[in-house]
mmCIF file of C-alpha atoms in Angstrom:
data_model
loop_
_atom_site.group_PDB
_atom_site.id
_atom_site.type_symbol
_atom_site.label_atom_id
_atom_site.label_comp_id
_atom_site.label_asym_id
_atom_site.label_seq_id
_atom_site.Cartn_x
_atom_site.Cartn_y
_atom_site.Cartn_z
ATOM 1 C CA MET T 15 133.969 102.341 87.200
ATOM 2 C CA LYS T 16 131.616 101.033 89.909
ATOM 3 C CA LYS T 17 133.010 97.899 91.534
ATOM 4 C CA ILE T 18 133.290 96.511 95.061
ATOM 5 C CA ILE T 19 137.073 96.418 95.260
ATOM 6 C CA ASN T 20 140.048 97.743 97.182
ATOM 7 C CA ARG T 21 142.964 98.564 94.890
ATOM 8 C CA PRO T 22 142.402 97.564 91.240
ATOM 9 C CA GLU T 23 145.796 95.841 91.143
ATOM 10 C CA ASP T 24 144.745 93.620 94.072
ATOM 11 C CA TYR T 25 141.518 92.465 92.419
ATOM 12 C CA THR T 26 142.545 88.838 91.745
ATOM 13 C CA ASP T 27 144.343 88.175 95.029
ATOM 14 C CA ASP T 28 141.592 89.789 97.101
ATOM 15 C CA MET T 29 139.018 87.615 95.324
ATOM 16 C CA LEU T 30 141.067 84.494 96.065
ATOM 17 C CA ARG T 31 141.447 85.409 99.739
ATOM 18 C CA GLY T 32 137.674 85.632 99.951
ATOM 19 C CA ILE T 33 137.193 82.230 98.317
ATOM 20 C CA TYR T 34 139.742 80.518 100.586
ATOM 21 C CA ALA T 35 138.164 82.112 103.657
ATOM 22 C CA ALA T 36 134.690 80.922 102.657
ATOM 23 C CA HIS T 37 135.621 77.437 101.425
ATOM 24 C CA SER T 38 138.736 76.349 103.339
ATOM 25 C CA ASP T 39 137.295 72.843 103.733
ATOM 26 C CA LEU T 40 137.202 72.351 99.962
ATOM 27 C CA VAL T 41 140.048 74.336 98.385
ATOM 28 C CA ARG T 42 143.473 75.662 99.318
ATOM 29 C CA TYR T 43 146.634 77.091 97.779
ATOM 30 C CA VAL T 44 150.230 75.855 97.622
ATOM 31 C CA GLU T 45 153.766 77.245 97.623
ATOM 32 C CA ASN T 46 152.598 80.386 99.483
ATOM 33 C CA ASP T 47 151.025 81.500 96.201
ATOM 34 C CA LEU T 48 147.326 82.351 96.326
ATOM 35 C CA ARG T 49 147.105 81.700 92.606
ATOM 36 C CA CYS T 50 148.066 78.033 92.928
ATOM 37 C CA TYR T 51 144.485 76.876 93.571
ATOM 38 C CA CYS T 52 143.924 73.203 94.482
ATOM 39 C CA THR T 53 141.393 70.815 95.905
ATOM 40 C CA ALA T 54 141.715 70.146 99.619
ATOM 41 C CA LYS T 55 140.660 66.532 99.058
ATOM 42 C CA LYS T 56 143.411 64.852 97.064
ATOM 43 C CA LYS T 57 142.694 61.215 96.157
ATOM 44 C CA LYS T 58 145.615 58.811 95.903
ATOM 45 C CA GLY T 59 145.835 56.858 92.644
ATOM 46 C CA LYS T 60 143.461 59.098 90.694
ATOM 47 C CA VAL T 61 144.347 60.887 87.467
ATOM 48 C CA ALA T 62 144.652 64.574 88.349
ATOM 49 C CA ILE T 63 143.131 67.228 86.075
ATOM 50 C CA VAL T 64 144.546 70.750 86.002
ATOM 51 C CA THR T 65 143.212 73.819 84.257
ATOM 52 C CA GLY T 66 143.991 77.516 84.315
ATOM 53 C CA GLY T 67 143.238 80.904 82.856
ATOM 54 C CA GLY T 68 142.620 84.522 83.647
ATOM 55 C CA THR T 69 140.397 85.980 86.334
ATOM 56 C CA GLY T 70 137.123 87.524 85.182
ATOM 57 C CA HIS T 71 135.323 84.384 84.037
ATOM 58 C CA LEU T 72 133.935 82.826 87.245
ATOM 59 C CA PRO T 73 133.009 80.090 87.669
ATOM 60 C CA LEU T 74 135.459 79.339 84.857
ATOM 61 C CA PHE T 75 138.205 78.272 85.531
ATOM 62 C CA LEU T 76 138.791 77.734 89.231
ATOM 63 C CA GLY T 77 135.112 77.154 89.996
ATOM 64 C CA TYR T 78 135.319 73.606 88.648
ATOM 65 C CA VAL T 79 137.980 72.403 91.098
ATOM 66 C CA GLY T 80 136.356 69.851 93.359
ATOM 67 C CA GLU T 81 134.940 66.347 93.618
ATOM 68 C CA GLY T 82 134.083 64.714 90.303
ATOM 69 C CA LEU T 83 135.670 67.520 88.288
ATOM 70 C CA LEU T 84 139.142 69.093 88.476
ATOM 71 C CA ASP T 85 142.028 68.990 90.947
ATOM 72 C CA GLY T 86 143.864 72.270 90.411
ATOM 73 C CA CYS T 87 143.810 75.608 88.612
ATOM 74 C CA GLY T 88 146.400 78.233 87.792
ATOM 75 C CA VAL T 89 144.826 81.654 88.304
ATOM 76 C CA GLY T 90 146.043 84.562 86.191
ATOM 77 C CA SER T 91 145.236 88.247 86.532
ATOM 78 C CA VAL T 92 142.116 89.550 84.799
ATOM 79 C CA PHE T 93 142.063 88.108 81.261
ATOM 80 C CA GLN T 94 145.713 87.010 81.616
ATOM 81 C CA SER T 95 147.360 83.584 81.709
ATOM 82 C CA PRO T 96 148.781 81.971 84.841
ATOM 83 C CA SER T 97 152.534 81.468 84.849
ATOM 84 C CA ALA T 98 154.271 78.221 83.909
ATOM 85 C CA GLU T 99 155.784 78.056 87.409
ATOM 86 C CA GLN T 100 152.342 78.277 89.024
ATOM 87 C CA ILE T 101 150.976 75.505 86.804
ATOM 88 C CA TYR T 102 154.035 73.384 87.599
ATOM 89 C CA ASN T 103 153.686 73.912 91.365
ATOM 90 C CA ILE T 104 149.992 72.996 91.209
ATOM 91 C CA SER T 105 150.821 69.891 89.181
ATOM 92 C CA LYS T 106 153.345 68.672 91.737
ATOM 93 C CA GLU T 107 150.810 69.194 94.508
ATOM 94 C CA VAL T 108 147.856 67.396 92.899
ATOM 95 C CA ASP T 109 149.790 64.542 91.288
ATOM 96 C CA ALA T 110 148.428 61.364 92.864
ATOM 97 C CA GLY T 111 150.546 58.839 91.028
ATOM 98 C CA ALA T 112 148.359 58.246 87.945
ATOM 99 C CA GLY T 113 149.438 61.157 85.763
ATOM 100 C CA ILE T 114 147.935 64.555 84.989
ATOM 101 C CA LEU T 115 145.662 65.858 82.261
ATOM 102 C CA TYR T 116 145.826 69.555 81.377
ATOM 103 C CA ILE T 117 142.570 71.013 79.990
ATOM 104 C CA TYR T 118 142.533 74.696 79.142
ATOM 105 C CA GLY T 119 141.345 77.228 76.584
ATOM 106 C CA ASN T 120 142.903 77.759 73.176
ATOM 107 C CA TYR T 121 144.800 80.980 73.887
ATOM 108 C CA THR T 122 148.457 81.662 73.039
ATOM 109 C CA GLY T 123 149.689 82.522 76.542
ATOM 110 C CA ASP T 124 147.946 79.527 78.096
ATOM 111 C CA ILE T 125 149.341 77.134 75.495
ATOM 112 C CA MET T 126 152.897 78.400 75.995
ATOM 113 C CA ASN T 127 152.807 78.247 79.796
ATOM 114 C CA PHE T 128 151.053 74.882 80.035
ATOM 115 C CA ASP T 129 153.554 73.413 77.562
ATOM 116 C CA ILE T 130 156.470 74.684 79.658
ATOM 117 C CA ALA T 131 154.886 73.305 82.837
ATOM 118 C CA ALA T 132 154.360 69.918 81.156
ATOM 119 C CA GLU T 133 158.040 69.784 80.218
ATOM 120 C CA MET T 134 159.000 70.601 83.812
ATOM 121 C CA CYS T 135 156.718 67.838 85.082
ATOM 122 C CA GLU T 136 158.151 65.296 82.653
ATOM 123 C CA MET T 137 161.628 66.108 83.992
ATOM 124 C CA ASP T 138 160.293 65.130 87.428
ATOM 125 C CA GLY T 139 158.883 61.869 86.104
ATOM 126 C CA ILE T 140 155.255 63.055 86.171
ATOM 127 C CA GLN T 141 153.367 62.012 83.038
ATOM 128 C CA VAL T 142 151.266 64.821 81.542
ATOM 129 C CA LYS T 143 148.805 64.866 78.644
ATOM 130 C CA SER T 144 147.195 68.055 77.310
ATOM 131 C CA ILE T 145 144.069 69.082 75.426
ATOM 132 C CA VAL T 146 142.699 72.535 74.590
ATOM 133 C CA GLY T 147 139.054 73.567 74.395
ATOM 134 C CA ALA T 148 138.216 75.139 71.032
ATOM 135 C CA ASP T 149 134.428 75.257 70.761
ATOM 136 C CA ASP T 150 133.704 78.847 69.617
ATOM 137 C CA VAL T 151 132.356 78.313 66.086
ATOM 138 C CA ASN T 152 132.375 81.970 65.048
ATOM 139 C CA SER T 153 136.032 82.520 65.958
ATOM 140 C CA ALA T 154 137.407 80.504 63.004
ATOM 141 C CA SER T 155 136.173 78.516 60.023
ATOM 142 C CA SER T 156 135.705 74.760 60.062
ATOM 143 C CA GLU T 157 138.808 74.475 57.856
ATOM 144 C CA ASN T 158 140.766 76.263 60.582
ATOM 145 C CA ALA T 159 138.950 74.773 63.587
ATOM 146 C CA GLY T 160 142.215 74.374 65.508
ATOM 147 C CA ALA T 161 142.343 78.159 65.862
ATOM 148 C CA ARG T 162 138.967 78.459 67.549
ATOM 149 C CA ARG T 163 138.704 79.990 70.999
ATOM 150 C CA GLY T 164 137.804 77.864 74.011
ATOM 151 C CA VAL T 165 134.697 79.210 75.742
ATOM 152 C CA ALA T 166 131.806 77.868 77.837
ATOM 153 C CA GLY T 167 131.706 74.472 76.109
ATOM 154 C CA ILE T 168 134.884 73.544 77.979
ATOM 155 C CA PHE T 169 132.552 72.815 80.917
ATOM 156 C CA PHE T 170 131.438 69.649 79.113
ATOM 157 C CA MET T 171 135.073 68.604 78.673
ATOM 158 C CA TYR T 172 135.694 69.139 82.384
ATOM 159 C CA LYS T 173 132.573 67.185 83.272
ATOM 160 C CA CYS T 174 133.330 64.152 81.101
ATOM 161 C CA ALA T 175 137.035 63.976 81.938
ATOM 162 C CA GLY T 176 136.380 64.609 85.639
ATOM 163 C CA ALA T 177 133.765 61.873 85.830
ATOM 164 C CA LYS T 178 136.030 59.405 84.048
ATOM 165 C CA ALA T 179 138.907 60.179 86.421
ATOM 166 C CA ALA T 180 136.613 59.856 89.461
ATOM 167 C CA LYS T 181 135.580 56.397 88.212
ATOM 168 C CA GLY T 182 139.232 55.304 88.214
ATOM 169 C CA GLY T 183 140.019 55.759 84.521
ATOM 170 C CA THR T 184 143.624 55.713 83.333
ATOM 171 C CA LEU T 185 145.287 58.846 81.971
ATOM 172 C CA GLU T 186 144.661 57.651 78.416
ATOM 173 C CA GLU T 187 141.001 56.958 79.197
ATOM 174 C CA VAL T 188 140.517 60.368 80.817
ATOM 175 C CA LEU T 189 142.149 62.067 77.825
ATOM 176 C CA GLU T 190 139.935 60.052 75.483
ATOM 177 C CA ALA T 191 136.817 61.208 77.361
ATOM 178 C CA ALA T 192 137.935 64.828 76.999
ATOM 179 C CA GLU T 193 138.762 64.368 73.313
ATOM 180 C CA LYS T 194 135.416 62.753 72.570
ATOM 181 C CA ALA T 195 133.611 65.599 74.315
ATOM 182 C CA LYS T 196 135.643 68.202 72.426
ATOM 183 C CA GLU T 197 134.780 66.656 69.065
ATOM 184 C CA ASN T 198 131.076 66.900 69.865
ATOM 185 C CA ILE T 199 130.822 70.423 71.349
ATOM 186 C CA ARG T 200 130.072 73.676 69.546
ATOM 187 C CA THR T 201 129.360 77.140 70.999
ATOM 188 C CA VAL T 202 128.033 80.461 69.697
ATOM 189 C CA GLY T 203 128.138 83.582 71.875
ATOM 190 C CA PHE T 204 126.917 87.161 71.672
ATOM 191 C CA SER T 205 127.298 90.285 73.812
ATOM 192 C CA LEU T 206 124.950 93.173 74.540
ATOM 193 C CA THR T 207 127.346 95.368 76.553
ATOM 194 C CA PRO T 208 131.094 95.633 77.161
ATOM 195 C CA CYS T 209 132.775 94.961 80.494
ATOM 196 C CA VAL T 210 135.225 96.945 82.617
ATOM 197 C CA ILE T 211 138.664 95.544 83.472
ATOM 198 C CA PRO T 212 139.528 96.883 86.964
ATOM 199 C CA GLU T 213 143.098 97.909 86.155
ATOM 200 C CA LEU T 214 141.924 99.764 83.034
ATOM 201 C CA GLY T 215 138.976 101.404 84.749
ATOM 202 C CA LYS T 216 136.988 101.635 81.528
ATOM 203 C CA SER T 217 135.178 99.485 78.972
ATOM 204 C CA ASN T 218 137.354 97.346 76.738
ATOM 205 C CA PHE T 219 135.105 98.006 73.701
ATOM 206 C CA THR T 220 131.928 99.922 72.901
ATOM 207 C CA LEU T 221 128.429 99.020 71.712
ATOM 208 C CA GLY T 222 125.574 101.384 70.930
ATOM 209 C CA GLU T 223 122.440 101.606 73.095
ATOM 210 C CA ASN T 224 120.447 99.236 70.861
ATOM 211 C CA GLU T 225 123.393 97.345 69.388
ATOM 212 C CA MET T 226 124.678 93.828 70.013
ATOM 213 C CA ALA T 227 127.694 91.846 68.784
ATOM 214 C CA MET T 228 127.259 88.306 67.478
ATOM 215 C CA GLY T 229 130.335 86.143 67.967
ATOM 216 C CA MET T 230 132.053 88.477 70.430
ATOM 217 C CA GLY T 231 134.761 86.700 72.441
ATOM 218 C CA ILE T 232 134.878 86.537 76.235
ATOM 219 C CA HIS T 233 137.797 88.998 76.267
ATOM 220 C CA GLY T 234 136.106 91.401 73.886
ATOM 221 C CA GLU T 235 137.503 89.831 70.708
ATOM 222 C CA PRO T 236 135.594 91.039 67.616
ATOM 223 C CA GLY T 237 132.538 89.080 66.521
ATOM 224 C CA VAL T 238 131.108 88.372 63.074
ATOM 225 C CA TRP T 239 128.613 91.240 63.037
ATOM 226 C CA ASN T 240 127.321 94.177 65.061
ATOM 227 C CA GLY T 241 123.709 95.226 64.658
ATOM 228 C CA PRO T 242 120.291 95.698 66.251
ATOM 229 C CA ILE T 243 119.471 93.483 69.233
ATOM 230 C CA LEU T 244 117.633 90.327 68.157
ATOM 231 C CA THR T 245 114.740 88.658 69.957
ATOM 232 C CA ALA T 246 115.336 85.466 71.961
ATOM 233 C CA ASP T 247 113.792 83.405 69.154
ATOM 234 C CA GLU T 248 116.029 85.094 66.574
ATOM 235 C CA LEU T 249 119.135 84.589 68.721
ATOM 236 C CA ALA T 250 118.258 80.919 69.178
ATOM 237 C CA GLU T 251 117.690 80.461 65.461
ATOM 238 C CA GLU T 252 120.964 82.079 64.379
ATOM 239 C CA SER T 253 122.973 80.314 67.094
ATOM 240 C CA LEU T 254 121.549 76.889 66.257
ATOM 241 C CA ASP T 255 121.860 77.417 62.514
ATOM 242 C CA THR T 256 125.544 78.262 62.959
ATOM 243 C CA ILE T 257 126.189 75.303 65.267
ATOM 244 C CA LEU T 258 124.272 72.721 63.245
ATOM 245 C CA LYS T 259 125.868 73.814 59.987
ATOM 246 C CA ASP T 260 129.261 73.161 61.554
ATOM 247 C CA MET T 261 128.235 70.017 63.492
ATOM 248 C CA PRO T 262 125.222 68.343 61.882
ATOM 249 C CA VAL T 263 122.903 66.551 64.306
ATOM 250 C CA GLU T 264 120.427 64.097 62.846
ATOM 251 C CA SER T 265 116.766 63.813 63.773
ATOM 252 C CA GLY T 266 116.488 61.479 66.762
ATOM 253 C CA GLU T 267 120.019 62.104 68.038
ATOM 254 C CA GLU T 268 120.426 63.361 71.607
ATOM 255 C CA VAL T 269 122.162 66.537 72.754
ATOM 256 C CA ALA T 270 122.925 68.441 75.928
ATOM 257 C CA ILE T 271 122.312 72.191 75.925
ATOM 258 C CA LEU T 272 124.301 74.781 77.870
ATOM 259 C CA VAL T 273 122.813 78.291 78.025
ATOM 260 C CA ASN T 274 125.494 80.414 79.662
ATOM 261 C CA GLY T 275 125.223 83.961 80.974
ATOM 262 C CA LEU T 276 128.211 86.268 80.486
ATOM 263 C CA GLY T 277 127.916 88.036 83.827
ATOM 264 C CA ALA T 278 125.137 90.647 83.741
ATOM 265 C CA THR T 279 122.260 88.824 82.079
ATOM 266 C CA SER T 280 119.413 87.804 84.363
ATOM 267 C CA LEU T 281 118.552 84.165 84.922
ATOM 268 C CA GLU T 282 115.052 84.958 83.683
ATOM 269 C CA GLU T 283 116.448 86.022 80.305
ATOM 270 C CA LEU T 284 118.611 82.911 80.096
ATOM 271 C CA TYR T 285 115.543 80.725 80.610
ATOM 272 C CA ILE T 286 113.677 82.667 77.904
ATOM 273 C CA LEU T 287 116.575 81.910 75.550
ATOM 274 C CA SER T 288 116.672 78.293 76.725
ATOM 275 C CA GLY T 289 112.969 77.932 75.929
ATOM 276 C CA SER T 290 113.529 79.314 72.437
ATOM 277 C CA ILE T 291 116.376 76.860 71.845
ATOM 278 C CA SER T 292 114.368 73.901 73.115
ATOM 279 C CA LYS T 293 111.432 74.814 70.868
ATOM 280 C CA LYS T 294 113.625 74.982 67.778
ATOM 281 C CA LEU T 295 115.433 71.722 68.538
ATOM 282 C CA GLU T 296 112.131 69.957 69.121
ATOM 283 C CA ALA T 297 110.910 71.223 65.750
ATOM 284 C CA LYS T 298 113.988 69.574 64.193
ATOM 285 C CA LYS T 299 113.204 66.378 66.160
ATOM 286 C CA ILE T 300 116.569 66.587 67.934
ATOM 287 C CA ALA T 301 116.170 65.035 71.393
ATOM 288 C CA ILE T 302 117.278 67.094 74.393
ATOM 289 C CA TYR T 303 118.794 64.849 77.061
ATOM 290 C CA ARG T 304 119.855 67.488 79.557
ATOM 291 C CA THR T 305 119.792 71.306 79.770
ATOM 292 C CA PHE T 306 122.196 73.433 81.826
ATOM 293 C CA VAL T 307 121.218 77.080 82.399
ATOM 294 C CA GLY T 308 123.199 79.634 84.385
ATOM 295 C CA GLU T 309 126.616 81.262 84.571
ATOM 296 C CA TYR T 310 129.343 78.803 83.588
ATOM 297 C CA ALA T 311 131.891 81.083 81.850
ATOM 298 C CA THR T 312 131.427 84.812 82.339
ATOM 299 C CA SER T 313 133.226 87.938 81.168
ATOM 300 C CA MET T 314 133.223 90.232 84.188
ATOM 301 C CA GLU T 315 129.902 92.143 84.028
ATOM 302 C CA MET T 316 129.330 91.759 80.291
ATOM 303 C CA ALA T 317 125.682 91.335 79.321
ATOM 304 C CA GLY T 318 125.034 88.577 76.824
ATOM 305 C CA ALA T 319 125.048 84.818 76.585
ATOM 306 C CA SER T 320 126.399 81.796 74.788
ATOM 307 C CA VAL T 321 124.740 78.637 73.549
ATOM 308 C CA SER T 322 126.605 75.316 73.531
ATOM 309 C CA LEU T 323 125.438 71.994 72.125
ATOM 310 C CA MET T 324 127.033 68.659 72.909
ATOM 311 C CA ARG T 325 126.121 65.648 70.784
ATOM 312 C CA LEU T 326 125.780 62.596 73.060
ATOM 313 C CA ASP T 327 126.123 58.857 73.128
ATOM 314 C CA GLU T 328 125.331 56.553 76.049
ATOM 315 C CA GLU T 329 128.759 56.800 77.648
ATOM 316 C CA GLN T 330 128.784 60.599 77.507
ATOM 317 C CA LYS T 331 125.323 60.684 79.062
ATOM 318 C CA ARG T 332 126.611 58.639 81.990
ATOM 319 C CA LEU T 333 129.599 60.962 82.418
ATOM 320 C CA LEU T 334 127.407 64.063 82.312
ATOM 321 C CA ASP T 335 125.100 62.528 84.908
ATOM 322 C CA ALA T 336 127.882 61.644 87.370
ATOM 323 C CA PRO T 337 127.912 63.599 90.648
ATOM 324 C CA ALA T 338 130.159 66.615 91.116
ATOM 325 C CA TYR T 339 130.675 69.067 93.939
ATOM 326 C CA THR T 340 132.738 72.257 94.163
ATOM 327 C CA PRO T 341 132.231 75.580 95.952
ATOM 328 C CA PHE T 342 130.647 76.835 92.711
ATOM 329 C CA TYR T 343 128.949 73.794 91.194
ATOM 330 C CA ASN T 344 126.860 71.034 92.746
ATOM 331 C CA GLN T 345 125.309 68.134 90.826
ATOM 332 C CA LYS T 346 123.736 65.070 92.360
ATOM 333 C CA GLY T 347 124.284 61.763 90.602
#
């Protein structure tokens, strides 16, 4: 294991100390718990949005706490859920009098702990609504879509809900923006190498030298096939075929594209893949409104990528275009 760390068991807290030291003007923690990560710029009367999940996916989840996006994040250990108490303490801190929306990935531990935190908040008179991201097409069939994993496409949910909250939307309106985004997002991912969890000190799965895994999850969950590495054009074709079969997009409709690196894939390669996707969408006469390329939801140092499509209407375009600023993400309006 080659990593820039101190003790493996201190990986998450040491990372957080570094973030707070570098960005103390933008983010802070509460209740003497480094893992209760919040914006330093609370806005009275605004719907607060809270997320959470395991370390190992930067900039997901905590990287989207900031202006125009989220207000707090529960930070778990590597690939582990934050506790219900942490989520509750964050919620109390960021509540600005207009209610709270929880947005998080569709994983058992997260669901359980966010549900407990919501119950605790309700006992304090804080209104909470919840929604889970579930955009990973290959993780479950369309008939069982509620079981799908939440992966990089959750960025679009954050963006739409965050923009609506920043514009003064009510809790119901912010939830509706997140729900509408969720209904129109699909993601396909693939890995080329495993990653190493610091406390394990070894890879969490294996792939051959010239082997890739289509549909692999961001925690190493099994994909739909393992086989020879495909070209960028072939990866784009299979990813889009899978997405468009599940979520048909008509000729002339507009979409946003998210090409996301999993941690060890160069930006050059991501742009090669993005070009292949754009070419194939243009051939189908599907209009591309906006393209996002970079690392949005990683898996430690896993090589690979994911492709997300979001089908758009005029309102969603405005929400995607709204300004946002965090230590990890900056978008001008």
